[in-house]
Structures are given as structure tokens and as C-alpha cells.
Tab-separated table of C-alpha atoms in Angstrom:
chain	number	residue	atom	x	y	z
W	1	UNK	CA	-12.333	-66.835	3.644
W	2	UNK	CA	-12.808	-64.989	6.753
W	3	UNK	CA	-16.211	-63.899	8.441
W	4	UNK	CA	-16.027	-60.487	10.386
W	5	UNK	CA	-18.917	-62.258	12.283
W	6	UNK	CA	-17.226	-63.349	15.790
W	7	UNK	CA	-16.628	-62.283	19.043
W	8	UNK	CA	-13.950	-63.653	21.671
W	9	UNK	CA	-14.814	-66.262	23.682
W	10	UNK	CA	-12.822	-65.457	26.830
W	11	UNK	CA	-14.819	-62.944	28.714
W	12	UNK	CA	-13.758	-63.215	32.153
W	13	UNK	CA	-10.578	-64.333	34.692
W	14	UNK	CA	-11.308	-66.073	37.955
W	15	UNK	CA	-8.644	-66.098	40.277
W	16	UNK	CA	-8.793	-69.245	43.087
W	17	UNK	CA	-6.159	-70.567	46.064
W	18	UNK	CA	-6.010	-73.708	46.137
W	19	UNK	CA	-6.435	-74.768	49.518
W	20	UNK	CA	-3.891	-77.134	49.954
W	21	UNK	CA	-0.134	-77.472	48.936
W	22	UNK	CA	1.926	-77.242	45.889
W	23	UNK	CA	2.228	-81.336	44.871
W	24	UNK	CA	-1.397	-82.508	46.166
W	25	UNK	CA	-2.666	-79.209	44.002
W	26	UNK	CA	-0.743	-80.796	40.810
W	27	UNK	CA	-2.391	-84.337	41.855
W	28	UNK	CA	-6.407	-82.578	41.890
W	29	UNK	CA	-5.410	-80.384	38.935
W	30	UNK	CA	-3.972	-82.971	36.833
W	31	UNK	CA	-4.521	-86.198	37.331
W	32	UNK	CA	-7.244	-87.979	35.769
W	33	UNK	CA	-11.035	-87.705	37.108
W	34	UNK	CA	-10.037	-84.794	38.910
W	35	UNK	CA	-10.683	-80.547	38.498
W	36	UNK	CA	-8.566	-78.508	36.306
W	37	UNK	CA	-7.200	-74.808	35.734
W	38	UNK	CA	-5.482	-73.324	32.571
W	39	UNK	CA	-2.294	-71.743	35.164
W	40	UNK	CA	-1.156	-72.578	38.476
W	41	UNK	CA	1.270	-70.018	40.485
W	42	UNK	CA	2.994	-72.213	43.012
W	43	UNK	CA	4.505	-69.811	46.153
W	44	UNK	CA	7.717	-69.773	47.971
W	45	UNK	CA	9.383	-71.668	50.589
W	46	UNK	CA	6.886	-75.025	49.885
W	47	UNK	CA	7.930	-78.177	50.775
W	48	UNK	CA	6.085	-79.601	48.729
W	49	UNK	CA	7.350	-77.851	45.936
W	50	UNK	CA	10.991	-78.936	44.322
W	51	UNK	CA	11.116	-75.924	42.140
W	52	UNK	CA	10.617	-73.545	45.480
W	53	UNK	CA	9.459	-70.482	43.820
W	54	UNK	CA	6.692	-68.417	42.262
W	55	UNK	CA	6.651	-68.888	38.733
W	56	UNK	CA	4.193	-69.919	35.717
W	57	UNK	CA	2.625	-72.990	35.108
W	58	UNK	CA	0.179	-74.153	32.429
W	59	UNK	CA	-2.075	-76.878	32.184
W	60	UNK	CA	-4.590	-76.460	29.717
W	61	UNK	CA	-4.217	-74.410	26.794
W	62	UNK	CA	-6.501	-70.939	27.052
W	63	UNK	CA	-8.524	-72.422	23.959
W	64	UNK	CA	-9.807	-75.242	25.779
W	65	UNK	CA	-12.317	-75.142	28.338
W	66	UNK	CA	-10.719	-75.638	32.173
W	67	UNK	CA	-12.543	-77.315	35.194
W	68	UNK	CA	-12.689	-74.738	37.652
W	69	UNK	CA	-15.416	-72.831	37.768
W	70	UNK	CA	-18.280	-75.066	38.769
W	71	UNK	CA	-21.852	-73.801	39.045
W	72	UNK	CA	-21.166	-70.539	38.663
W	73	UNK	CA	-22.396	-67.028	37.336
W	74	UNK	CA	-21.291	-63.439	36.755
W	75	UNK	CA	-22.476	-60.349	34.617
W	76	UNK	CA	-25.635	-62.489	33.129
W	77	UNK	CA	-23.180	-65.529	32.417
W	78	UNK	CA	-24.002	-68.946	34.037
W	79	UNK	CA	-21.460	-71.891	33.714
W	80	UNK	CA	-18.267	-70.014	33.806
W	81	UNK	CA	-15.896	-72.974	32.359
W	82	UNK	CA	-17.152	-72.130	28.959
W	83	UNK	CA	-15.660	-68.308	28.608
W	84	UNK	CA	-13.363	-67.709	31.429
W	85	UNK	CA	-9.491	-68.318	32.055
W	86	UNK	CA	-8.893	-70.022	35.603
W	87	UNK	CA	-5.442	-69.538	37.473
W	88	UNK	CA	-4.930	-71.090	40.971
W	89	UNK	CA	-2.696	-70.025	43.605
W	90	UNK	CA	-0.671	-72.324	46.017
W	91	UNK	CA	-2.341	-70.492	49.009
W	92	UNK	CA	-3.096	-72.358	52.194
W	93	UNK	CA	-5.749	-71.502	54.842
W	94	UNK	CA	-5.994	-73.196	58.355
W	95	UNK	CA	-10.257	-74.387	58.522
W	96	UNK	CA	-11.809	-75.874	61.472
W	97	UNK	CA	-15.485	-77.274	61.205
W	98	UNK	CA	-17.901	-77.489	64.076
W	99	UNK	CA	-19.698	-81.059	63.782
W	100	UNK	CA	-22.308	-80.044	66.821
W	101	UNK	CA	-23.970	-76.863	64.209
W	102	UNK	CA	-25.985	-77.043	61.056
W	103	UNK	CA	-24.267	-78.219	57.736
W	104	UNK	CA	-23.607	-75.399	55.017
W	105	UNK	CA	-22.652	-76.151	51.646
W	106	UNK	CA	-21.209	-72.148	51.410
W	107	UNK	CA	-17.453	-72.724	52.489
W	108	UNK	CA	-17.863	-69.096	54.473
W	109	UNK	CA	-21.005	-70.717	56.143
W	110	UNK	CA	-21.239	-70.269	59.969
W	111	UNK	CA	-19.830	-73.663	60.984
W	112	UNK	CA	-16.782	-72.646	59.696
W	113	UNK	CA	-13.891	-71.185	60.803
W	114	UNK	CA	-11.071	-70.278	58.752
W	115	UNK	CA	-7.729	-68.633	59.306
W	116	UNK	CA	-6.493	-66.682	56.084
W	117	UNK	CA	-2.411	-66.502	55.458
W	118	UNK	CA	-1.189	-63.512	53.559
W	119	UNK	CA	-0.133	-64.502	50.056
W	120	UNK	CA	3.301	-64.583	49.242
W	121	UNK	CA	4.317	-60.709	47.642
W	122	UNK	CA	6.674	-62.551	45.140
W	123	UNK	CA	3.855	-64.876	44.201
W	124	UNK	CA	1.384	-61.991	43.739
W	125	UNK	CA	4.008	-60.273	41.561
W	126	UNK	CA	4.140	-63.572	39.049
W	127	UNK	CA	0.329	-63.095	39.754
W	128	UNK	CA	-0.158	-59.530	38.260
W	129	UNK	CA	2.531	-60.352	35.793
W	130	UNK	CA	0.393	-63.189	34.503
W	131	UNK	CA	-2.708	-61.374	34.486
W	132	UNK	CA	-1.551	-58.687	32.444
W	133	UNK	CA	-0.535	-60.302	29.790
W	134	UNK	CA	-3.613	-62.355	29.443
W	135	UNK	CA	-6.218	-59.493	29.316
W	136	UNK	CA	-3.701	-58.587	26.644
W	137	UNK	CA	-4.146	-60.904	24.392
W	138	UNK	CA	-8.209	-61.342	25.565
W	139	UNK	CA	-9.756	-58.366	25.552
W	140	UNK	CA	-13.313	-58.595	25.890
W	141	UNK	CA	-11.904	-59.155	29.681
W	142	UNK	CA	-13.096	-56.196	31.045
W	143	UNK	CA	-12.299	-54.466	34.404
W	144	UNK	CA	-14.856	-55.782	36.288
W	145	UNK	CA	-14.450	-59.362	34.925
W	146	UNK	CA	-11.581	-60.133	36.812
W	147	UNK	CA	-13.303	-61.481	39.836
W	148	UNK	CA	-12.682	-64.603	42.551
W	149	UNK	CA	-14.082	-67.958	42.452
W	150	UNK	CA	-16.217	-66.492	45.590
W	151	UNK	CA	-17.401	-63.865	43.302
W	152	UNK	CA	-19.002	-66.517	40.521
W	153	UNK	CA	-19.848	-68.595	43.221
W	154	UNK	CA	-20.879	-67.575	46.656
W	155	UNK	CA	-23.311	-69.305	47.945
W	156	UNK	CA	-20.366	-72.419	48.105
W	157	UNK	CA	-16.911	-70.850	47.529
W	158	UNK	CA	-14.546	-67.906	49.528
W	159	UNK	CA	-11.615	-68.281	47.744
W	160	UNK	CA	-9.232	-66.385	47.014
W	161	UNK	CA	-10.360	-65.032	50.661
W	162	UNK	CA	-10.010	-61.480	51.804
W	163	UNK	CA	-6.341	-61.225	52.161
W	164	UNK	CA	-6.134	-61.818	48.684
W	165	UNK	CA	-4.251	-57.897	47.758
W	166	UNK	CA	-7.295	-57.001	44.704
W	167	UNK	CA	-6.245	-53.514	45.134
W	168	UNK	CA	-2.274	-54.065	44.232
W	169	UNK	CA	-3.285	-55.478	41.492
W	170	UNK	CA	-6.175	-52.732	40.577
W	171	UNK	CA	-2.766	-50.407	41.233
W	172	UNK	CA	-1.203	-52.275	38.478
W	173	UNK	CA	-3.912	-51.940	36.150
W	174	UNK	CA	-5.533	-54.931	36.742
W	175	UNK	CA	-9.173	-55.320	37.383
W	176	UNK	CA	-11.824	-52.789	39.378
W	177	UNK	CA	-12.042	-50.813	42.018
W	178	UNK	CA	-13.983	-47.387	43.659
W	179	UNK	CA	-12.839	-43.984	43.795
W	180	UNK	CA	-12.419	-43.346	46.993
W	181	UNK	CA	-14.144	-39.777	47.432
W	182	UNK	CA	-17.273	-41.632	45.767
W	183	UNK	CA	-17.454	-44.460	48.365
W	184	UNK	CA	-17.267	-41.489	50.913
W	185	UNK	CA	-19.950	-39.462	49.815
W	186	UNK	CA	-22.460	-42.350	48.811
W	187	UNK	CA	-21.251	-43.530	52.954
W	188	UNK	CA	-22.618	-40.724	54.279
W	189	UNK	CA	-25.782	-40.815	51.835
W	190	UNK	CA	-26.645	-44.252	53.232
W	191	UNK	CA	-26.360	-43.217	56.870
W	192	UNK	CA	-28.490	-40.596	56.525
W	193	UNK	CA	-31.308	-42.767	54.617
W	194	UNK	CA	-30.114	-46.840	54.675
W	195	UNK	CA	-30.971	-48.589	51.499
W	196	UNK	CA	-33.290	-51.299	51.158
W	197	UNK	CA	-32.257	-55.074	50.592
W	198	UNK	CA	-34.049	-55.155	47.352
W	199	UNK	CA	-32.094	-52.165	46.349
W	200	UNK	CA	-28.363	-54.021	47.868
W	201	UNK	CA	-29.556	-56.586	46.026
W	202	UNK	CA	-30.804	-55.541	42.633
W	203	UNK	CA	-27.156	-53.330	42.747
W	204	UNK	CA	-24.905	-56.515	43.323
W	205	UNK	CA	-26.738	-58.187	40.428
W	206	UNK	CA	-26.214	-54.885	38.357
W	207	UNK	CA	-22.325	-55.180	38.970
W	208	UNK	CA	-22.216	-58.964	37.843
W	209	UNK	CA	-23.159	-60.940	41.300
W	210	UNK	CA	-25.959	-63.441	40.439
W	211	UNK	CA	-28.163	-62.367	42.878
W	212	UNK	CA	-31.590	-62.394	42.967
W	213	UNK	CA	-34.153	-59.667	44.606
W	214	UNK	CA	-36.498	-60.893	47.212
W	215	UNK	CA	-36.627	-57.933	49.250
W	216	UNK	CA	-35.392	-59.959	52.201
W	217	UNK	CA	-31.715	-61.012	54.073
W	218	UNK	CA	-31.841	-64.388	52.639
W	219	UNK	CA	-29.267	-66.980	53.793
W	220	UNK	CA	-28.006	-66.320	49.495
W	221	UNK	CA	-27.728	-62.654	49.839
W	222	UNK	CA	-25.752	-63.199	53.075
W	223	UNK	CA	-23.347	-65.139	51.050
W	224	UNK	CA	-22.943	-62.367	48.168
W	225	UNK	CA	-22.218	-59.723	50.325
W	226	UNK	CA	-19.194	-61.710	52.750
W	227	UNK	CA	-17.944	-62.484	48.855
W	228	UNK	CA	-17.831	-58.710	47.544
W	229	UNK	CA	-16.703	-57.180	51.275
W	230	UNK	CA	-13.970	-59.960	50.580
W	231	UNK	CA	-13.205	-58.819	47.292
W	232	UNK	CA	-13.853	-54.706	47.848
W	233	UNK	CA	-13.897	-54.296	51.979
W	234	UNK	CA	-11.662	-56.963	52.805
W	235	UNK	CA	-11.101	-55.430	56.180
W	236	UNK	CA	-14.927	-55.190	57.042
W	237	UNK	CA	-16.127	-58.645	56.437
W	238	UNK	CA	-18.897	-58.686	58.357
W	239	UNK	CA	-21.727	-60.493	56.018
W	240	UNK	CA	-23.833	-58.552	56.920
W	241	UNK	CA	-25.509	-55.192	54.584
W	242	UNK	CA	-24.966	-52.631	56.099
W	243	UNK	CA	-23.919	-48.326	54.790
W	244	UNK	CA	-20.007	-49.400	54.210
W	245	UNK	CA	-21.293	-52.131	51.740
W	246	UNK	CA	-24.233	-50.188	49.550
W	247	UNK	CA	-21.461	-47.477	48.786
W	248	UNK	CA	-18.403	-49.645	47.587
W	249	UNK	CA	-21.469	-51.414	45.248
W	250	UNK	CA	-22.549	-48.155	44.154
W	251	UNK	CA	-19.197	-46.522	43.837
W	252	UNK	CA	-18.155	-48.600	41.270
W	253	UNK	CA	-21.511	-48.948	39.398
W	254	UNK	CA	-20.588	-44.854	39.470
W	255	UNK	CA	-17.610	-45.892	38.068
W	256	UNK	CA	-18.246	-48.398	35.785
W	257	UNK	CA	-21.682	-49.040	35.173
W	258	UNK	CA	-23.280	-44.992	35.335
W	259	UNK	CA	-26.420	-46.454	33.066
W	260	UNK	CA	-27.219	-48.863	35.732
W	261	UNK	CA	-26.515	-46.651	38.465
W	262	UNK	CA	-28.342	-43.730	38.020
W	263	UNK	CA	-31.119	-46.050	37.318
W	264	UNK	CA	-30.786	-47.679	40.754
W	265	UNK	CA	-29.959	-44.125	42.430
W	266	UNK	CA	-33.535	-43.137	41.445
W	267	UNK	CA	-35.081	-46.069	42.743
W	268	UNK	CA	-33.528	-44.846	45.702
W	269	UNK	CA	-35.047	-41.296	45.997
W	270	UNK	CA	-38.528	-42.846	45.843
W	271	UNK	CA	-37.761	-45.356	48.713
W	272	UNK	CA	-36.250	-42.595	50.332
W	273	UNK	CA	-39.222	-40.167	50.276
W	274	UNK	CA	-41.130	-42.530	50.650
W	275	UNK	CA	-39.807	-43.675	53.903
W	276	UNK	CA	-39.339	-40.237	55.732
W	277	UNK	CA	-42.705	-39.993	54.498
W	278	UNK	CA	-43.891	-42.815	56.352
W	279	UNK	CA	-41.797	-42.074	59.359
W	280	UNK	CA	-43.327	-38.635	59.453
W	281	UNK	CA	-46.709	-40.217	59.632
W	282	UNK	CA	-45.878	-42.529	62.291
W	283	UNK	CA	-44.430	-39.422	64.358
W	284	UNK	CA	-46.835	-37.613	66.984
W	285	UNK	CA	-48.354	-34.817	64.862
W	286	UNK	CA	-49.262	-31.306	66.125
W	287	UNK	CA	-52.244	-31.693	67.743
W	288	UNK	CA	-54.827	-29.419	67.061
W	289	UNK	CA	-56.455	-30.534	70.503
W	290	UNK	CA	-56.948	-32.921	73.139
W	291	UNK	CA	-58.633	-35.128	70.893
W	292	UNK	CA	-57.874	-35.103	67.440
W	293	UNK	CA	-58.724	-38.445	65.568
W	294	UNK	CA	-59.652	-39.636	62.027
W	295	UNK	CA	-62.029	-42.395	62.481
W	296	UNK	CA	-62.678	-45.282	62.150
W	297	UNK	CA	-59.264	-46.182	63.291
W	298	UNK	CA	-57.457	-47.651	60.859
W	299	UNK	CA	-55.432	-49.508	63.794
W	300	UNK	CA	-58.197	-49.806	66.349
W	301	UNK	CA	-57.566	-50.690	69.914
W	302	UNK	CA	-58.518	-55.157	70.230
W	303	UNK	CA	-59.765	-53.919	73.429
W	304	UNK	CA	-63.998	-53.634	72.374
W	305	UNK	CA	-64.524	-51.361	75.290
W	306	UNK	CA	-61.766	-48.384	73.890
W	307	UNK	CA	-62.844	-48.746	70.383
W	308	UNK	CA	-63.056	-45.444	69.534
W	309	UNK	CA	-63.449	-44.004	72.996
W	310	UNK	CA	-61.308	-40.942	73.886
W	311	UNK	CA	-60.856	-38.885	77.696
W	312	UNK	CA	-60.452	-35.110	77.502
W	313	UNK	CA	-60.523	-32.421	80.265
W	314	UNK	CA	-63.357	-30.095	80.471
W	315	UNK	CA	-65.003	-28.048	82.784
W	316	UNK	CA	-68.234	-28.103	83.578
W	317	UNK	CA	-70.806	-26.034	81.461
W	318	UNK	CA	-67.783	-25.486	78.994
W	319	UNK	CA	-66.414	-27.637	75.848
W	320	UNK	CA	-66.979	-27.750	71.667
W	321	UNK	CA	-67.146	-30.488	69.438
W	322	UNK	CA	-65.563	-30.513	65.859
W	323	UNK	CA	-66.754	-32.787	62.908
W	324	UNK	CA	-65.296	-33.163	59.170
W	325	UNK	CA	-66.506	-35.842	56.823
W	326	UNK	CA	-64.746	-37.372	53.872
W	327	UNK	CA	-68.154	-38.081	52.138
W	328	UNK	CA	-71.519	-37.505	52.950
W	329	UNK	CA	-72.006	-39.227	56.622
W	330	UNK	CA	-73.629	-39.957	59.643
W	331	UNK	CA	-72.462	-41.237	63.425
W	332	UNK	CA	-73.500	-41.886	66.666
W	333	UNK	CA	-71.331	-39.650	69.202
W	334	UNK	CA	-72.312	-39.280	72.926
W	335	UNK	CA	-70.390	-37.392	75.934
W	336	UNK	CA	-70.115	-39.030	78.933
W	337	UNK	CA	-72.883	-41.818	78.213
W	338	UNK	CA	-75.184	-39.232	76.500
W	339	UNK	CA	-75.971	-39.240	73.028
W	340	UNK	CA	-75.647	-36.092	71.368
W	341	UNK	CA	-78.220	-34.774	69.055
W	342	UNK	CA	-76.436	-34.317	66.034
W	343	UNK	CA	-77.377	-32.995	62.343
W	344	UNK	CA	-78.198	-36.719	59.749
W	345	UNK	CA	-75.751	-35.926	58.204
W	346	UNK	CA	-72.595	-34.358	57.722
W	347	UNK	CA	-72.201	-32.776	54.286
W	348	UNK	CA	-68.136	-33.576	52.924
W	349	UNK	CA	-65.518	-31.142	53.246
W	350	UNK	CA	-68.082	-29.393	55.534
W	351	UNK	CA	-67.146	-28.371	58.980
W	352	UNK	CA	-69.697	-28.549	62.288
W	353	UNK	CA	-68.866	-27.267	65.822
W	354	UNK	CA	-71.300	-28.883	68.575
W	355	UNK	CA	-71.413	-26.695	72.265
W	356	UNK	CA	-70.873	-29.582	74.115
W	357	UNK	CA	-71.682	-26.860	77.995
W	358	UNK	CA	-74.600	-29.375	78.630
W	359	UNK	CA	-72.740	-32.428	78.520
W	360	UNK	CA	-69.811	-31.558	80.171
W	361	UNK	CA	-67.992	-32.046	84.131
W	362	UNK	CA	-65.546	-30.427	85.623
W	363	UNK	CA	-62.490	-33.442	85.216
W	364	UNK	CA	-62.443	-35.759	82.927
W	365	UNK	CA	-64.727	-36.880	80.301
W	366	UNK	CA	-65.678	-39.350	77.540
W	367	UNK	CA	-66.531	-39.022	74.016
W	368	UNK	CA	-67.403	-41.903	72.092
W	369	UNK	CA	-68.103	-42.060	68.091
W	370	UNK	CA	-69.814	-45.380	66.588
W	371	UNK	CA	-72.006	-46.512	63.751
W	372	UNK	CA	-70.262	-44.088	60.931
W	373	UNK	CA	-71.808	-44.746	58.028
W	374	UNK	CA	-71.143	-45.308	54.803
W	375	UNK	CA	-68.296	-47.781	55.538
W	376	UNK	CA	-65.759	-46.141	53.407
W	377	UNK	CA	-66.346	-42.088	55.362
W	378	UNK	CA	-63.977	-41.052	57.144
W	379	UNK	CA	-64.785	-38.289	60.316
W	380	UNK	CA	-62.522	-36.087	61.945
W	381	UNK	CA	-63.305	-35.558	64.869
W	382	UNK	CA	-61.428	-32.704	67.380
W	383	UNK	CA	-62.153	-31.587	70.599
W	384	UNK	CA	-60.221	-28.251	71.354
W	385	UNK	CA	-58.091	-27.807	74.466
W	386	UNK	CA	-60.019	-26.094	77.318
W	387	UNK	CA	-59.418	-21.834	77.379
W	388	UNK	CA	-59.276	-20.055	80.439
W	389	UNK	CA	-61.573	-17.359	81.008
W	390	UNK	CA	-60.925	-13.992	82.557
W	391	UNK	CA	-62.806	-13.498	86.473
W	392	UNK	CA	-61.011	-11.180	88.201
W	393	UNK	CA	-63.410	-8.557	88.602
W	394	UNK	CA	-65.433	-10.806	90.537
W	395	UNK	CA	-62.427	-11.316	93.047
W	396	UNK	CA	-60.579	-8.444	93.445
W	397	UNK	CA	-61.407	-7.702	96.658
W	398	UNK	CA	-59.980	-10.955	97.785
W	399	UNK	CA	-56.338	-10.970	97.896
W	400	UNK	CA	-55.650	-7.307	99.433
W	401	UNK	CA	-53.443	-8.943	101.717
W	402	UNK	CA	-51.931	-10.476	99.358
W	403	UNK	CA	-51.272	-7.270	96.960
W	404	UNK	CA	-50.198	-5.618	100.122
W	405	UNK	CA	-47.745	-8.400	101.023
W	406	UNK	CA	-46.143	-8.171	96.963
W	407	UNK	CA	-46.099	-3.382	97.366
W	408	UNK	CA	-43.931	-4.421	100.190
W	409	UNK	CA	-41.833	-6.247	99.389
W	410	UNK	CA	-40.634	-4.243	96.151
W	411	UNK	CA	-40.882	-1.414	98.363
W	412	UNK	CA	-37.901	-3.171	100.216
W	413	UNK	CA	-35.781	-3.794	96.989
W	414	UNK	CA	-37.577	-7.344	95.859
W	415	UNK	CA	-37.458	-6.585	91.889
W	416	UNK	CA	-41.027	-8.039	91.490
W	417	UNK	CA	-43.602	-10.593	90.971
W	418	UNK	CA	-45.548	-12.022	88.658
W	419	UNK	CA	-48.311	-13.865	89.764
W	420	UNK	CA	-51.597	-15.652	88.070
W	421	UNK	CA	-54.029	-17.772	90.212
W	422	UNK	CA	-56.318	-20.519	88.098
W	423	UNK	CA	-59.070	-22.242	89.473
W	424	UNK	CA	-61.948	-24.340	87.915
W	425	UNK	CA	-60.947	-23.126	84.237
W	426	UNK	CA	-61.136	-19.109	85.396
W	427	UNK	CA	-58.183	-16.472	86.296
W	428	UNK	CA	-59.167	-15.423	89.678
W	429	UNK	CA	-55.831	-13.109	89.591
W	430	UNK	CA	-53.731	-11.804	87.897
């Protein structure tokens, strides 16, 4: 009696290019000791093909395991030979290798230069016909599981290449694609605040790629990005993480895996807020004084002489020092080399104000802070900007000639003048 407890073996469909002509493809896929696929699709006008036109050639029964995927991963499954159908499409790129460069196992490595020809339109019609028939017989093949060899083995393979018309297949009802409007929305978002490389790695894995989140743009990740771009951004195959690529991954997740997309977007928002906060903390803030510092400095100068030392402008007999502490604390503070007499201990969250009138001189002064105790204490040190004093009364009779000249100019039609004279921190003429 038949059991109700079973599932389909075939979960994915993998498309390849042969990289060699029809005759050599048959040898490689049919002769003992080689590779195999379930189907082979020739192209038009191949001199090595007696048939001379695209057609469906079955090589391995769909119920059997063909040897086309090799070491592979997709959507949590490894060894895709066990649960996929493979289609080899005759298409021959022209590739050159630079022997002087470091070797790479990846077919899209930097030591390899390839020229990819367009696919034969008649051949693609046959591919679409075959794929639609396969999917009708294997309903467990989801749109996101119609993939290329490079998607499932991005560290090794580059087929079916950037010229394969994935979007044309999607328009025919085969495979996955994003919505352009959604892509544009995500692109604008990631232009404003780029996603971290770790987030992009997680997003690629959520869609199906065998990417490991490392937080760095390692070689394997860049290979995966190249494979993704060849499939979904064939006009932009840079192999680099950017806002277009991240937007395309998220647009696909938005359409096919919304729960994973929501979780990743939540993470993005948290990382975005942290990035903004970090950037703001590193920008020059609004200073409340010419000296406005928290000590000890978590990023001190390597030069011992300038450590916790500050220069400030003052006038003789003027100036103020303001100190706040996060904990009960003590410190040694000196101005122009003279130690100030301060409270033995600063209470937490209190504000202390000390006059510097006996220590300052006209011009540049120095402030030094040391011996902050306990070690975990932090002092907020401020020296306000100097304020101008109004001393016009003492100088009112010294500018009579200037006043007469200005009044004469006004009488002769000059619209007026505003004059302010400052000397040694005092306004002497206004």
C-alpha cells in the first residue's frame, strides 16, 4: 500500500554552459569517466553538430543522479547532484589566462579574461520550453531554485555567464526576478547609508548562496557577489559590494522571503542608528568653551608633553575654570605651570567654578590636568571664551576727532557708520 509520507527528490534546476562545442560536449557528457547532465541543448550553426539546430537531447533520466553540479550549495542543501536537474547549453566563451598573475580556482578570477557571446535566441526558446516542462513535472522547484552553476559554486564556476538571459526566462514564467520599483527604493536607502558587508553576506545566504558571514569582503564573498551580479545585475558585474547589489538582494528577499527580509531590515536599522551615532560622536561638536574636554582622553596624544594639556586665550587678571566629575574624584590642575588650589575632592555631578584671575596673562595660556583619581573617574574641563568688557567711559574723550570726521561724512550724504574698537579685551569705542 502506498505511503503518504514522501517528498519530491528534485528541488532545484541548474543551468550551465558547456564552454565547448557540441561534439566535444557530447564526448565530455556521454563517454565513460566524464561528467554528465540530464539534458543538452545545442545551438544553431555549430559546425560540429550534425543536427544543425537547437533541440532537447536527453542524456540522463530525471530520476537518476547526473554529475553536473560538483561541490555545491543552495538554500541549505549541499551536493546538488542529489536533488537537482542539470541542463547543459552549448555556448562557448573565449577566455585567456595570464600566467604571470597568481592562479585562481575561480573561473572569474583576476588571472582570467573572458569574452562571453550572446546566446542563440532559438536556443533560448528551446531552453524555456524544456524548463517549463520540467517545473510542471517537479512542482517543488521554486522560482528561486532555478539557478546557474555559478550561483551554487561561485568559488569555482562562472556559467552560464553574464549573457544568459535570466530576465527573459522570468518573463516567460521561469525563475525569480525583482520588481524594479522595489529595487529603486532599496537602492536609495542603501545610497543614504550603505549596508555593512556582514549584512550583505547574511542577505545573500538568506536568498540561497553559500556565503559565510565574516564581516569582511573576503575572496569567497566577492566571488559570490560576482555570481549574483551575473544573474541579477548582468549590466553591472563589478564583483564589488555596493548599493545596487545590496538593493537587488533585498528586493528579491522582499518578494520571495519576506520574513528573512524583515529580520535583516531590523538589523540594518540598528546598524544604521549605531553608524550615525558613531559618526556624530566623531564630528566636532558645539564647543561650550575654548577648552571643552573630557579627561582622561580615551585617545591621548602619543607625545607625552601634550597629553591632557591645552592652550587658551585670556587677558591678564581674567578667566574661569569649570570642572564637573562623574564620580567623587581629585586631580592636579595647573595654569601656566602654577598648581591651582582646588577642592580636595570633586563630588559627583556637581559643578565647580574657579577664578583664574591670579594665574592668567594677556595672550596664550596653558592648562594641564594630571593625577586624576580614581582611575575610572572622568572630569569635564571647560575654560569659557574670554568676554569683552565695556570700558568706553574711560576713553570717551579720546575719539573726539574721529566723531567729528564721521559726523561730517554723514552730513555730506554718507549713510552712516558703525565703529567698534577693542583693546586688550576691552571695548574702548562704540
